[in-house]
Tab-separated table of C-alpha atoms in Angstrom:
chain	number	residue	atom	x	y	z
A	110	MET	CA	186.915	57.838	111.322
A	111	MET	CA	188.897	56.056	108.629
A	112	ILE	CA	192.129	57.583	107.377
A	113	GLY	CA	193.697	56.472	104.119
A	114	ASP	CA	195.149	57.453	100.790
A	115	PRO	CA	193.426	60.678	99.566
A	116	LEU	CA	192.848	59.344	96.039
A	117	ARG	CA	191.363	56.133	97.383
A	118	ASP	CA	189.107	58.120	99.700
A	119	VAL	CA	187.854	60.221	96.795
A	120	LEU	CA	187.145	57.090	94.762
A	121	TYR	CA	185.156	55.606	97.643
A	122	ALA	CA	183.246	58.856	98.016
A	123	VAL	CA	182.441	58.891	94.297
A	124	VAL	CA	181.143	55.318	94.413
A	125	ILE	CA	178.959	56.013	97.446
A	126	GLY	CA	177.756	59.309	95.998
A	127	TYR	CA	176.835	57.787	92.657
A	128	ALA	CA	175.117	54.789	94.269
A	129	LEU	CA	172.967	57.005	96.489
A	130	GLY	CA	172.259	59.552	93.784
A	131	SER	CA	171.162	56.920	91.289
A	132	ILE	CA	168.295	55.618	93.462
A	133	PRO	CA	165.204	56.579	91.401
A	134	PHE	CA	162.819	57.351	94.244
A	135	GLY	CA	160.166	58.866	91.985
A	136	LEU	CA	160.007	55.751	89.845
A	137	ILE	CA	160.055	53.445	92.866
A	138	LEU	CA	157.295	55.292	94.719
A	139	THR	CA	154.957	55.532	91.740
A	140	ARG	CA	155.380	51.846	90.988
A	141	ILE	CA	154.822	50.510	94.499
A	142	THR	CA	151.745	52.706	94.948
A	143	GLY	CA	150.214	51.685	91.626
A	144	ALA	CA	150.557	55.120	90.004
A	145	GLY	CA	152.188	53.569	86.932
A	146	ASP	CA	155.547	53.821	85.221
A	147	LEU	CA	156.668	57.421	85.690
A	148	ARG	CA	158.692	57.255	82.485
A	149	THR	CA	155.452	57.002	80.478
A	150	ILE	CA	153.762	59.936	82.233
A	151	GLY	CA	154.060	63.621	81.361
A	152	SER	CA	157.651	64.493	80.525
A	153	GLY	CA	158.885	61.000	81.383
A	154	ASN	CA	161.217	62.526	83.963
A	155	ILE	CA	161.701	60.705	87.286
A	156	GLY	CA	161.665	63.841	89.433
A	157	ALA	CA	159.074	65.281	91.792
A	158	THR	CA	157.539	67.683	89.252
A	159	ASN	CA	156.603	64.807	86.975
A	160	VAL	CA	155.378	62.731	89.924
A	161	LEU	CA	153.001	65.620	90.629
A	162	ARG	CA	151.474	65.029	87.200
A	163	THR	CA	150.160	61.677	88.452
A	164	GLY	CA	147.850	63.640	90.734
A	165	ARG	CA	149.556	62.244	93.841
A	166	LYS	CA	150.751	65.297	95.756
A	167	GLY	CA	151.938	63.142	98.649
A	168	LEU	CA	154.102	61.055	96.327
A	169	ALA	CA	155.536	64.194	94.749
A	170	ALA	CA	156.434	65.600	98.178
A	171	ALA	CA	157.994	62.296	99.228
A	172	THR	CA	160.021	62.156	96.012
A	173	LEU	CA	161.245	65.703	96.554
A	174	LEU	CA	162.349	64.997	100.117
A	175	LEU	CA	163.999	61.678	99.292
A	176	ASP	CA	165.849	63.124	96.307
A	177	MET	CA	167.124	65.900	98.554
A	178	ALA	CA	168.024	63.421	101.285
A	179	LYS	CA	170.134	61.212	99.045
A	180	GLY	CA	172.227	64.177	97.948
A	181	ALA	CA	172.708	65.336	101.520
A	182	ALA	CA	173.492	61.794	102.703
A	183	ALA	CA	176.220	61.375	100.100
A	184	VAL	CA	177.978	64.544	101.264
A	185	LEU	CA	177.583	63.845	104.983
A	186	ILE	CA	178.798	60.250	104.728
A	187	ALA	CA	181.836	61.320	102.723
A	188	ARG	CA	182.631	64.126	105.150
A	189	HIS	CA	182.458	61.765	108.133
A	190	VAL	CA	184.229	58.733	106.674
A	191	TRP	CA	186.582	60.315	104.125
A	192	PRO	CA	187.103	63.957	105.206
A	193	GLY	CA	187.882	66.269	102.326
A	194	SER	CA	186.087	64.145	99.734
A	195	GLU	CA	182.621	65.638	100.164
A	196	SER	CA	182.808	67.705	96.964
A	197	ALA	CA	183.535	64.549	94.962
A	198	ALA	CA	180.610	62.785	96.625
A	199	ALA	CA	178.380	65.771	95.863
A	200	ALA	CA	179.240	65.721	92.162
A	201	ALA	CA	178.828	61.942	91.976
A	202	ALA	CA	175.401	62.115	93.622
A	203	ILE	CA	174.135	64.611	91.049
A	204	ILE	CA	175.593	62.599	88.170
A	205	GLY	CA	174.044	59.451	89.609
A	206	HIS	CA	170.636	61.106	89.783
A	207	CYS	CA	170.848	62.518	86.268
A	208	TYR	CA	172.485	59.470	84.683
A	209	PRO	CA	171.564	56.334	86.685
A	210	VAL	CA	173.037	53.176	85.232
A	211	TRP	CA	169.917	51.230	86.290
A	212	LEU	CA	167.738	53.329	83.951
A	213	ARG	CA	170.131	53.327	80.989
A	214	PHE	CA	171.487	56.698	82.101
A	215	ARG	CA	168.118	58.445	81.750
A	216	GLY	CA	167.362	60.063	85.093
A	217	GLY	CA	166.168	63.339	86.546
A	218	LYS	CA	167.340	66.917	86.152
A	219	GLY	CA	169.035	67.241	89.519
A	220	VAL	CA	167.285	70.226	91.109
A	221	ALA	CA	166.119	68.558	94.339
A	222	THR	CA	169.272	66.473	94.733
A	223	LEU	CA	171.409	69.570	94.203
A	224	MET	CA	169.541	71.294	97.010
A	225	GLY	CA	170.315	68.384	99.320
A	226	VAL	CA	173.959	68.613	98.319
A	227	ALA	CA	174.013	72.374	98.896
A	228	VAL	CA	172.475	72.078	102.358
A	229	ALA	CA	174.977	69.420	103.391
A	230	LEU	CA	177.990	71.296	102.026
A	231	ALA	CA	177.074	74.493	103.889
A	232	TRP	CA	173.574	75.170	105.183
A	233	PRO	CA	173.539	78.897	104.253
A	234	ILE	CA	174.053	77.890	100.616
A	235	GLY	CA	171.125	75.504	100.918
A	236	LEU	CA	168.997	78.181	102.576
A	237	VAL	CA	169.515	80.643	99.731
A	238	TYR	CA	168.868	77.811	97.265
A	239	ALA	CA	165.545	77.035	98.946
A	240	LEU	CA	164.488	80.679	99.119
A	241	VAL	CA	165.234	81.267	95.439
A	242	TRP	CA	163.543	78.018	94.392
A	243	LEU	CA	160.399	78.393	96.470
A	244	GLY	CA	160.142	82.149	96.012
A	245	LEU	CA	160.378	82.059	92.239
A	246	LEU	CA	158.096	79.027	92.060
A	247	TYR	CA	155.485	80.908	94.090
A	248	VAL	CA	155.737	83.971	91.855
A	249	SER	CA	156.036	82.325	88.442
A	250	ARG	CA	154.430	78.892	88.972
A	251	VAL	CA	157.028	77.576	86.521
A	252	SER	CA	158.957	74.715	88.102
A	253	SER	CA	161.796	74.631	85.572
A	254	LEU	CA	162.516	78.359	85.859
A	255	ALA	CA	162.574	78.212	89.651
A	256	GLY	CA	164.798	75.136	89.673
A	257	MET	CA	167.323	76.571	87.240
A	258	ALA	CA	167.514	79.864	89.118
A	259	ALA	CA	168.067	78.007	92.389
A	260	ALA	CA	170.830	75.896	90.830
A	261	VAL	CA	172.620	79.003	89.563
A	262	SER	CA	172.304	80.637	92.978
A	263	ALA	CA	174.321	77.859	94.647
A	264	PRO	CA	177.818	78.621	93.262
A	265	ILE	CA	177.173	82.369	93.495
A	266	THR	CA	176.225	82.058	97.172
A	267	ALA	CA	179.228	79.836	97.819
A	268	LEU	CA	181.522	82.496	96.329
A	269	VAL	CA	179.899	85.300	98.310
A	270	LEU	CA	180.307	83.315	101.534
A	271	GLY	CA	183.938	82.522	100.764
A	272	HIS	CA	183.486	78.817	100.029
A	273	LEU	CA	185.644	78.780	96.900
A	274	ASP	CA	186.107	75.001	97.057
A	275	TYR	CA	182.362	74.425	97.081
A	276	ALA	CA	181.782	77.018	94.353
A	277	GLN	CA	184.173	75.100	92.130
A	278	VAL	CA	182.021	71.976	92.300
A	279	LEU	CA	178.630	73.716	92.402
A	280	ALA	CA	179.312	75.777	89.257
A	281	PRO	CA	179.659	72.814	86.865
A	282	LEU	CA	176.739	71.086	88.571
A	283	ALA	CA	174.595	74.175	87.966
A	284	LEU	CA	175.657	74.128	84.312
A	285	LEU	CA	174.642	70.459	84.134
A	286	VAL	CA	171.207	71.329	85.506
A	287	LEU	CA	170.847	74.064	82.880
A	288	TRP	CA	171.931	71.660	80.133
A	289	LEU	CA	169.338	69.104	81.212
A	290	HIS	CA	166.695	71.843	81.076
A	291	LYS	CA	167.516	72.861	77.496
A	292	ALA	CA	164.087	71.742	76.261
A	293	ASN	CA	162.453	73.719	79.074
A	294	ILE	CA	164.512	76.772	78.120
A	295	ALA	CA	163.254	76.479	74.542
A	296	ARG	CA	159.666	76.288	75.762
A	297	LEU	CA	160.199	79.241	78.101
A	298	ARG	CA	161.416	81.301	75.148
A	299	ALA	CA	158.397	80.183	73.126
A	300	GLY	CA	155.993	80.851	75.993
A	301	THR	CA	154.772	77.255	76.048
A	302	GLU	CA	156.359	75.985	79.263
A	303	PRO	CA	153.593	74.511	81.484
A	304	ARG	CA	152.924	75.937	84.911
A	305	VAL	CA	152.618	73.922	88.095
A	306	GLY	CA	149.073	72.637	88.433
A	307	THR	CA	148.434	72.387	84.708
A	308	SER	CA	148.629	69.247	82.594
A	309	ARG	CA	151.348	68.658	80.068
A	310	ALA	CA	150.450	67.600	76.537
């Protein structure tokens, strides 16, 4: 375990977190499997929900798992190498996913990566996140609604469990997820948000 200046450790954690978070797995997987450029399909988003619109359920599942894994990896690496910097790595991973420099800062909406972060920070937070996400998705069939509700559940669960330090980083990340879903929120209010399994115009 490396021990060093706290500020330097945080900076290292941010760099690692952003680098991992900015890997566009959805775009990479669809390209190497010949499914096309994900940015020209459906919503143009690089996340698992849009990958599902290619008709490749396996690719969508792989994207979901890899996006979760990169968020979790950022937190776990930071915790092991630079103890105390995991919250910074968590935030950087989400920012990297949502604003990857390689894609001119046009990335995903952070729902899957935030779940990976939540699980790695404290598994009970991740468990509640998963239950809210999957439960609401099953009931409503609206991916955006389920994802936003899950994101909001993370800081609330952290507070309930006494993880004030994690709640302080998860709250702004949840707000970022909501901000990135502003178009979805407008469609939800208008009743035009597509459901999982239906095509998007």
